[in-house]
Amino acid sequence: MFQPDTLLQYVGDVDVSVGFYAGIIGRPPVEHSPGFALFVFPGGRALGLWRRDAVQPTVYGNAGANELAMVVDSPAEVERVYQAWQSLGVVIAQAPVKLEFGHTFVGLDPDGHRLRVYSRSEDLPPRT
């Protein structure tokens, strides 16, 4: 069975993206070269940053066509992360707002990839 454990983001400049992600993640990557960097999270999931012009086969899609999302425990935590990201200079595409799935905001990485932080609406069934 296919069980993905790594998300790859195609980036224009690995060093710029490493600086950005190290700031919001709070730690450096476990691997870093001019063309690729890898952040590993507790539990083994990973985020890879691959220099766009080095990806094989060639990439044709644009940044912003999908989102990397992180669920947090409460609307107050959404607001805390929002404030922290603002202090780091993260470009905010959507200020905190309540949507049908919960309280959320969206930041952008240096390449325009969407990073959504949200807390689940109380009337949604629990995730299993």
PDB file of C-alpha atoms in Angstrom:
ATOM      1  CA  MET A   1       0.000   0.000   0.000  1.00  0.00           C
ATOM      2  CA  PHE A   2       1.252   3.504  -0.887  1.00  0.00           C
ATOM      3  CA  GLN A   3       1.686   5.557   2.316  1.00  0.00           C
ATOM      4  CA  PRO A   4       3.243   8.948   1.525  1.00  0.00           C
ATOM      5  CA  ASP A   5       5.552  10.329   4.186  1.00  0.00           C
ATOM      6  CA  THR A   6       7.327  13.171   2.361  1.00  0.00           C
ATOM      7  CA  LEU A   7       6.003  16.318   0.727  1.00  0.00           C
ATOM      8  CA  LEU A   8       8.260  17.913  -1.886  1.00  0.00           C
ATOM      9  CA  GLN A   9       8.008  21.634  -2.598  1.00  0.00           C
ATOM     10  CA  TYR A  10       9.713  22.900  -5.759  1.00  0.00           C
ATOM     11  CA  VAL A  11      11.534  26.132  -4.972  1.00  0.00           C
ATOM     12  CA  GLY A  12      13.500  28.777  -6.844  1.00  0.00           C
ATOM     13  CA  ASP A  13      16.316  29.108  -4.301  1.00  0.00           C
ATOM     14  CA  VAL A  14      16.920  26.342  -1.761  1.00  0.00           C
ATOM     15  CA  ASP A  15      18.931  28.589   0.592  1.00  0.00           C
ATOM     16  CA  VAL A  16      16.196  31.251   0.719  1.00  0.00           C
ATOM     17  CA  SER A  17      13.553  28.568   1.333  1.00  0.00           C
ATOM     18  CA  VAL A  18      15.661  26.880   4.023  1.00  0.00           C
ATOM     19  CA  GLY A  19      15.941  30.209   5.854  1.00  0.00           C
ATOM     20  CA  PHE A  20      12.186  30.692   5.640  1.00  0.00           C
ATOM     21  CA  TYR A  21      11.181  27.168   6.713  1.00  0.00           C
ATOM     22  CA  ALA A  22      13.820  26.948   9.468  1.00  0.00           C
ATOM     23  CA  GLY A  23      12.259  30.120  10.891  1.00  0.00           C
ATOM     24  CA  ILE A  24       8.684  28.850  10.956  1.00  0.00           C
ATOM     25  CA  ILE A  25       9.601  25.245  11.863  1.00  0.00           C
ATOM     26  CA  GLY A  26      12.065  26.260  14.561  1.00  0.00           C
ATOM     27  CA  ARG A  27      14.964  24.011  13.550  1.00  0.00           C
ATOM     28  CA  PRO A  28      17.398  23.519  10.668  1.00  0.00           C
ATOM     29  CA  PRO A  29      17.033  20.873   7.970  1.00  0.00           C
ATOM     30  CA  VAL A  30      18.664  17.461   8.482  1.00  0.00           C
ATOM     31  CA  GLU A  31      20.010  17.644   4.927  1.00  0.00           C
ATOM     32  CA  HIS A  32      20.975  20.743   2.919  1.00  0.00           C
ATOM     33  CA  SER A  33      22.733  21.079  -0.423  1.00  0.00           C
ATOM     34  CA  PRO A  34      22.479  23.700  -3.198  1.00  0.00           C
ATOM     35  CA  GLY A  35      19.725  21.702  -4.918  1.00  0.00           C
ATOM     36  CA  PHE A  36      17.824  20.063  -2.067  1.00  0.00           C
ATOM     37  CA  ALA A  37      17.027  20.309   1.639  1.00  0.00           C
ATOM     38  CA  LEU A  38      15.052  18.039   3.947  1.00  0.00           C
ATOM     39  CA  PHE A  39      13.238  18.790   7.205  1.00  0.00           C
ATOM     40  CA  VAL A  40      12.109  15.750   9.217  1.00  0.00           C
ATOM     41  CA  PHE A  41       9.331  16.040  11.784  1.00  0.00           C
ATOM     42  CA  PRO A  42       8.635  13.911  14.855  1.00  0.00           C
ATOM     43  CA  GLY A  43       6.983  10.711  13.691  1.00  0.00           C
ATOM     44  CA  GLY A  44       9.054  10.583  10.504  1.00  0.00           C
ATOM     45  CA  ARG A  45       7.107  12.785   8.109  1.00  0.00           C
ATOM     46  CA  ALA A  46       9.289  15.090   6.038  1.00  0.00           C
ATOM     47  CA  LEU A  47       9.298  18.252   3.941  1.00  0.00           C
ATOM     48  CA  GLY A  48      11.727  18.351   1.031  1.00  0.00           C
ATOM     49  CA  LEU A  49      12.711  21.544  -0.783  1.00  0.00           C
ATOM     50  CA  TRP A  50      13.911  20.740  -4.304  1.00  0.00           C
ATOM     51  CA  ARG A  51      15.365  23.399  -6.604  1.00  0.00           C
ATOM     52  CA  ARG A  52      12.729  23.769  -9.321  1.00  0.00           C
ATOM     53  CA  ASP A  53      15.140  23.845 -12.276  1.00  0.00           C
ATOM     54  CA  ALA A  54      16.797  20.601 -11.099  1.00  0.00           C
ATOM     55  CA  VAL A  55      13.619  18.503 -10.724  1.00  0.00           C
ATOM     56  CA  GLN A  56      13.401  15.472 -13.000  1.00  0.00           C
ATOM     57  CA  PRO A  57      11.141  15.012 -14.836  1.00  0.00           C
ATOM     58  CA  THR A  58      10.564  18.706 -15.595  1.00  0.00           C
ATOM     59  CA  VAL A  59       7.904  20.457 -13.500  1.00  0.00           C
ATOM     60  CA  TYR A  60       5.168  22.421 -15.274  1.00  0.00           C
ATOM     61  CA  GLY A  61       2.828  23.420 -12.430  1.00  0.00           C
ATOM     62  CA  ASN A  62       2.910  26.720 -10.557  1.00  0.00           C
ATOM     63  CA  ALA A  63       3.190  27.450  -6.834  1.00  0.00           C
ATOM     64  CA  GLY A  64      -0.073  28.180  -5.061  1.00  0.00           C
ATOM     65  CA  ALA A  65      -2.070  25.411  -6.734  1.00  0.00           C
ATOM     66  CA  ASN A  66      -2.144  23.427  -3.480  1.00  0.00           C
ATOM     67  CA  GLU A  67      -1.661  24.005   0.240  1.00  0.00           C
ATOM     68  CA  LEU A  68       0.475  22.590   3.002  1.00  0.00           C
ATOM     69  CA  ALA A  69      -1.797  22.643   6.051  1.00  0.00           C
ATOM     70  CA  MET A  70      -1.244  22.271   9.792  1.00  0.00           C
ATOM     71  CA  VAL A  71      -4.028  21.744  12.296  1.00  0.00           C
ATOM     72  CA  VAL A  72      -3.658  23.266  15.769  1.00  0.00           C
ATOM     73  CA  ASP A  73      -5.728  22.803  18.930  1.00  0.00           C
ATOM     74  CA  SER A  74      -7.735  26.020  19.088  1.00  0.00           C
ATOM     75  CA  PRO A  75      -8.599  29.358  17.483  1.00  0.00           C
ATOM     76  CA  ALA A  76      -6.317  30.963  20.083  1.00  0.00           C
ATOM     77  CA  GLU A  77      -3.417  28.846  18.793  1.00  0.00           C
ATOM     78  CA  VAL A  78      -4.240  29.921  15.213  1.00  0.00           C
ATOM     79  CA  GLU A  79      -3.947  33.531  16.374  1.00  0.00           C
ATOM     80  CA  ARG A  80      -0.670  32.825  18.220  1.00  0.00           C
ATOM     81  CA  VAL A  81       0.918  31.234  15.125  1.00  0.00           C
ATOM     82  CA  TYR A  82      -0.406  34.098  12.986  1.00  0.00           C
ATOM     83  CA  GLN A  83       1.278  36.659  15.247  1.00  0.00           C
ATOM     84  CA  ALA A  84       4.513  34.644  15.313  1.00  0.00           C
ATOM     85  CA  TRP A  85       4.589  34.373  11.518  1.00  0.00           C
ATOM     86  CA  GLN A  86       3.887  38.081  11.131  1.00  0.00           C
ATOM     87  CA  SER A  87       6.865  38.835  13.391  1.00  0.00           C
ATOM     88  CA  LEU A  88       9.002  36.614  11.119  1.00  0.00           C
ATOM     89  CA  GLY A  89       7.874  38.615   8.067  1.00  0.00           C
ATOM     90  CA  VAL A  90       5.805  35.832   6.486  1.00  0.00           C
ATOM     91  CA  VAL A  91       3.597  37.202   3.701  1.00  0.00           C
ATOM     92  CA  ILE A  92      -0.034  36.659   4.727  1.00  0.00           C
ATOM     93  CA  ALA A  93      -2.445  35.762   1.915  1.00  0.00           C
ATOM     94  CA  GLN A  94      -5.474  35.440   4.206  1.00  0.00           C
ATOM     95  CA  ALA A  95      -5.766  36.970   7.667  1.00  0.00           C
ATOM     96  CA  PRO A  96      -7.431  34.845  10.368  1.00  0.00           C
ATOM     97  CA  VAL A  97     -11.035  34.102   9.516  1.00  0.00           C
ATOM     98  CA  LYS A  98     -13.679  31.572  10.517  1.00  0.00           C
ATOM     99  CA  LEU A  99     -14.613  29.244   7.631  1.00  0.00           C
ATOM    100  CA  GLU A 100     -16.893  26.215   7.596  1.00  0.00           C
ATOM    101  CA  PHE A 101     -14.060  23.849   8.611  1.00  0.00           C
ATOM    102  CA  GLY A 102     -12.661  26.097  11.363  1.00  0.00           C
ATOM    103  CA  HIS A 103     -10.580  29.159  12.264  1.00  0.00           C
ATOM    104  CA  THR A 104      -7.751  29.646   9.771  1.00  0.00           C
ATOM    105  CA  PHE A 105      -5.170  31.842   8.065  1.00  0.00           C
ATOM    106  CA  VAL A 106      -2.840  31.377   5.076  1.00  0.00           C
ATOM    107  CA  GLY A 107       0.784  32.437   4.768  1.00  0.00           C
ATOM    108  CA  LEU A 108       3.022  32.209   1.700  1.00  0.00           C
ATOM    109  CA  ASP A 109       6.558  30.887   1.426  1.00  0.00           C
ATOM    110  CA  PRO A 110       9.130  32.724  -0.744  1.00  0.00           C
ATOM    111  CA  ASP A 111       7.911  30.861  -3.857  1.00  0.00           C
ATOM    112  CA  GLY A 112       4.216  31.544  -3.215  1.00  0.00           C
ATOM    113  CA  HIS A 113       3.342  28.098  -1.820  1.00  0.00           C
ATOM    114  CA  ARG A 114       0.316  28.349   0.470  1.00  0.00           C
ATOM    115  CA  LEU A 115       0.759  27.393   4.128  1.00  0.00           C
ATOM    116  CA  ARG A 116      -2.572  27.064   5.962  1.00  0.00           C
ATOM    117  CA  VAL A 117      -2.877  26.933   9.743  1.00  0.00           C
ATOM    118  CA  TYR A 118      -6.288  26.029  11.126  1.00  0.00           C
ATOM    119  CA  SER A 119      -8.219  24.713  14.098  1.00  0.00           C
ATOM    120  CA  ARG A 120     -11.071  22.351  13.369  1.00  0.00           C
ATOM    121  CA  SER A 121     -14.634  23.569  13.772  1.00  0.00           C
ATOM    122  CA  GLU A 122     -16.213  22.099  16.904  1.00  0.00           C
ATOM    123  CA  ASP A 123     -19.147  20.664  14.928  1.00  0.00           C
ATOM    124  CA  LEU A 124     -16.910  18.481  12.713  1.00  0.00           C
ATOM    125  CA  PRO A 125     -16.492  14.807  13.595  1.00  0.00           C
ATOM    126  CA  PRO A 126     -13.124  13.872  15.127  1.00  0.00           C
ATOM    127  CA  ARG A 127     -10.293  12.817  12.810  1.00  0.00           C
ATOM    128  CA  THR A 128      -9.378   9.173  13.070  1.00  0.00           C
TER     129      THR A 128
END
